[in-house]
mmCIF file of C-alpha atoms in Angstrom:
data_model
loop_
_atom_site.group_PDB
_atom_site.id
_atom_site.type_symbol
_atom_site.label_atom_id
_atom_site.label_comp_id
_atom_site.label_asym_id
_atom_site.label_seq_id
_atom_site.Cartn_x
_atom_site.Cartn_y
_atom_site.Cartn_z
ATOM 1 C CA MET A 1 186.974 89.080 145.600
ATOM 2 C CA LYS A 2 185.881 91.189 142.628
ATOM 3 C CA LYS A 3 182.222 90.778 143.647
ATOM 4 C CA LEU A 4 183.041 91.969 147.149
ATOM 5 C CA GLN A 5 184.875 95.036 145.834
ATOM 6 C CA ALA A 6 182.024 95.844 143.465
ATOM 7 C CA SER A 7 179.499 95.633 146.276
ATOM 8 C CA VAL A 8 181.688 97.839 148.484
ATOM 9 C CA ARG A 9 182.011 100.393 145.679
ATOM 10 C CA SER A 10 178.272 100.437 145.031
ATOM 11 C CA HIS A 11 177.683 100.719 148.764
ATOM 12 C CA LYS A 12 179.950 103.747 148.955
ATOM 13 C CA LYS A 13 178.118 105.425 146.085
ATOM 14 C CA GLN A 14 174.702 105.079 147.714
ATOM 15 C CA PRO A 15 174.846 108.050 150.084
ATOM 16 C CA ALA A 16 175.564 110.457 147.231
ATOM 17 C CA ASN A 17 172.737 108.961 145.153
ATOM 18 C CA HIS A 18 170.361 109.098 148.105
ATOM 19 C CA LYS A 19 171.332 112.700 148.765
ATOM 20 C CA ARG A 20 170.603 113.665 145.147
ATOM 21 C CA ARG A 21 167.310 111.766 145.156
ATOM 22 C CA ARG A 22 166.304 113.407 148.425
ATOM 23 C CA THR A 23 167.148 116.853 147.026
ATOM 24 C CA ARG A 24 165.106 116.188 143.888
ATOM 25 C CA ALA A 25 162.212 114.862 145.947
ATOM 26 C CA LEU A 26 162.215 117.912 148.166
ATOM 27 C CA SER A 27 162.303 120.314 145.282
ATOM 28 C CA SER A 28 159.468 118.519 143.474
ATOM 29 C CA SER A 29 157.300 118.299 146.603
ATOM 30 C CA GLN A 30 157.856 121.972 147.346
ATOM 31 C CA ALA A 31 156.735 122.974 143.877
ATOM 32 C CA LYS A 32 153.205 124.273 143.419
ATOM 33 C CA PRO A 33 150.732 121.887 141.788
ATOM 34 C CA SER A 34 151.085 122.186 138.051
ATOM 35 C CA SER A 35 148.397 122.236 135.427
ATOM 36 C CA LEU A 36 149.368 118.606 134.813
ATOM 37 C CA ASP A 37 148.108 117.773 138.316
ATOM 38 C CA GLY A 38 144.807 119.452 137.469
ATOM 39 C CA LEU A 39 144.574 117.465 134.247
ATOM 40 C CA ALA A 40 145.324 114.235 136.100
ATOM 41 C CA LYS A 41 142.567 114.988 138.610
ATOM 42 C CA GLN A 42 140.136 115.786 135.808
ATOM 43 C CA LYS A 43 141.105 112.562 134.016
ATOM 44 C CA ARG A 44 140.488 110.522 137.207
ATOM 45 C CA GLU A 45 137.048 112.114 137.615
ATOM 46 C CA GLU A 46 136.191 111.376 133.974
ATOM 47 C CA LEU A 47 137.256 107.753 134.420
ATOM 48 C CA LEU A 48 135.162 107.462 137.565
ATOM 49 C CA GLN A 49 132.117 108.900 135.829
ATOM 50 C CA ALA A 50 132.660 106.623 132.826
ATOM 51 C CA SER A 51 132.830 103.593 135.130
ATOM 52 C CA VAL A 52 129.343 104.286 136.541
ATOM 53 C CA SER A 53 126.676 102.526 134.535
ATOM 54 C CA PRO A 54 123.948 104.845 133.175
ATOM 55 C CA TYR A 55 121.497 102.368 134.686
ATOM 56 C CA HIS A 56 122.461 103.704 138.132
ATOM 57 C CA LEU A 57 122.013 107.366 137.242
ATOM 58 C CA PHE A 58 118.811 109.390 137.513
ATOM 59 C CA SER A 59 117.979 111.291 134.357
ATOM 60 C CA ASP A 60 115.358 113.515 135.965
ATOM 61 C CA VAL A 61 115.381 115.508 139.206
ATOM 62 C CA ALA A 62 111.769 114.453 139.821
ATOM 63 C CA ASP A 63 112.930 110.809 139.850
ATOM 64 C CA VAL A 64 115.494 111.644 142.531
ATOM 65 C CA THR A 65 112.874 113.421 144.634
ATOM 66 C CA ALA A 66 110.403 110.537 144.301
ATOM 67 C CA PHE A 67 113.067 107.944 145.126
ATOM 68 C CA ARG A 68 114.192 109.906 148.186
ATOM 69 C CA SER A 69 110.614 110.300 149.395
ATOM 70 C CA ASN A 70 109.861 106.590 148.927
ATOM 71 C CA LEU A 71 113.049 105.570 150.699
ATOM 72 C CA LEU A 72 112.357 107.828 153.689
ATOM 73 C CA SER A 73 108.754 106.585 153.903
ATOM 74 C CA TRP A 74 109.967 102.993 153.858
ATOM 75 C CA TYR A 75 112.467 103.793 156.631
ATOM 76 C CA ASP A 76 109.776 105.428 158.789
ATOM 77 C CA GLN A 77 107.636 102.287 158.513
ATOM 78 C CA GLU A 78 110.353 99.629 158.803
ATOM 79 C CA LYS A 79 113.058 101.072 161.077
ATOM 80 C CA ARG A 80 114.024 99.171 164.183
ATOM 81 C CA ASP A 81 113.214 100.657 167.563
ATOM 82 C CA LEU A 82 116.671 101.223 169.043
ATOM 83 C CA PRO A 83 117.421 102.895 172.400
ATOM 84 C CA TRP A 84 119.910 105.413 171.016
ATOM 85 C CA ARG A 85 117.355 106.584 168.450
ATOM 86 C CA ASN A 86 114.740 107.094 171.163
ATOM 87 C CA LEU A 87 117.167 109.057 173.314
ATOM 88 C CA ALA A 88 118.090 111.215 170.322
ATOM 89 C CA LYS A 89 114.413 112.146 169.883
ATOM 90 C CA GLU A 90 113.625 112.678 173.566
ATOM 91 C CA GLU A 91 116.803 114.327 174.894
ATOM 92 C CA ALA A 92 116.913 118.123 174.657
ATOM 93 C CA ASN A 93 120.623 118.358 175.546
ATOM 94 C CA SER A 94 122.580 118.005 172.297
ATOM 95 C CA ASP A 95 125.763 116.995 174.170
ATOM 96 C CA ARG A 96 123.950 114.084 175.814
ATOM 97 C CA ARG A 97 122.437 113.051 172.462
ATOM 98 C CA ALA A 98 125.872 113.142 170.847
ATOM 99 C CA TYR A 99 127.341 111.085 173.702
ATOM 100 C CA ALA A 100 124.568 108.481 173.362
ATOM 101 C CA VAL A 101 125.122 108.153 169.623
ATOM 102 C CA TRP A 102 128.900 107.982 170.121
ATOM 103 C CA VAL A 103 128.532 105.155 172.678
ATOM 104 C CA SER A 104 126.282 103.236 170.286
ATOM 105 C CA GLU A 105 128.695 103.735 167.370
ATOM 106 C CA VAL A 106 131.632 102.442 169.406
ATOM 107 C CA MET A 107 129.667 99.427 170.616
ATOM 108 C CA LEU A 108 128.370 98.651 167.128
ATOM 109 C CA GLN A 109 131.874 98.336 165.705
ATOM 110 C CA GLN A 110 132.213 94.613 164.948
ATOM 111 C CA THR A 111 129.165 93.728 167.110
ATOM 112 C CA GLN A 112 125.621 92.799 166.088
ATOM 113 C CA VAL A 113 122.851 95.250 166.966
ATOM 114 C CA ALA A 114 120.889 92.639 168.944
ATOM 115 C CA THR A 115 123.913 92.079 171.185
ATOM 116 C CA VAL A 116 124.603 95.795 171.665
ATOM 117 C CA ILE A 117 121.106 96.818 172.803
ATOM 118 C CA ASP A 118 121.359 95.240 176.284
ATOM 119 C CA TYR A 119 124.925 96.430 176.837
ATOM 120 C CA TYR A 120 124.047 99.929 175.634
ATOM 121 C CA THR A 121 121.073 100.167 177.997
ATOM 122 C CA ARG A 122 123.143 99.087 181.007
ATOM 123 C CA TRP A 123 126.004 101.421 180.007
ATOM 124 C CA MET A 124 123.720 104.444 179.710
ATOM 125 C CA GLN A 125 122.105 103.649 183.075
ATOM 126 C CA LYS A 126 125.511 103.471 184.736
ATOM 127 C CA TRP A 127 127.127 106.432 182.905
ATOM 128 C CA PRO A 128 124.343 108.614 181.446
ATOM 129 C CA LYS A 129 126.677 111.554 180.740
ATOM 130 C CA LEU A 130 130.222 111.829 179.495
ATOM 131 C CA GLN A 131 131.170 113.488 182.799
ATOM 132 C CA ASP A 132 129.924 110.394 184.666
ATOM 133 C CA LEU A 133 132.120 108.196 182.506
ATOM 134 C CA ALA A 134 135.108 110.522 182.957
ATOM 135 C CA SER A 135 134.780 110.460 186.753
ATOM 136 C CA ALA A 136 134.501 106.648 186.890
ATOM 137 C CA SER A 137 137.493 104.846 188.314
#
């Protein structure tokens, strides 16, 4: 019986405690960010920078430029010929290009590129513009 009474008493006290906690939470969330928040953010950034191995950093801007150039050259030589990339180069209408890329992005979620190519081609033949898709039943 004593346990039951104790649980009833603690249950009755909860609303007041919750009200006080809610009031404190509101007042703290309404407060402007303090300098402590700025220090915490700075500390997080320092930790992130410290966690990156110097091996992965470029010490010279010329190294970054050379790496970027080599990477882009490699891409130009090795990239796959994909229908949405061709349309993006050939299509003058930026809305149609954006629609084509959007369709490919949606289809490529959780699906292999080889599987998407055929579906993408058929989709774009059936609904070449967003308006065509919108008017489909």
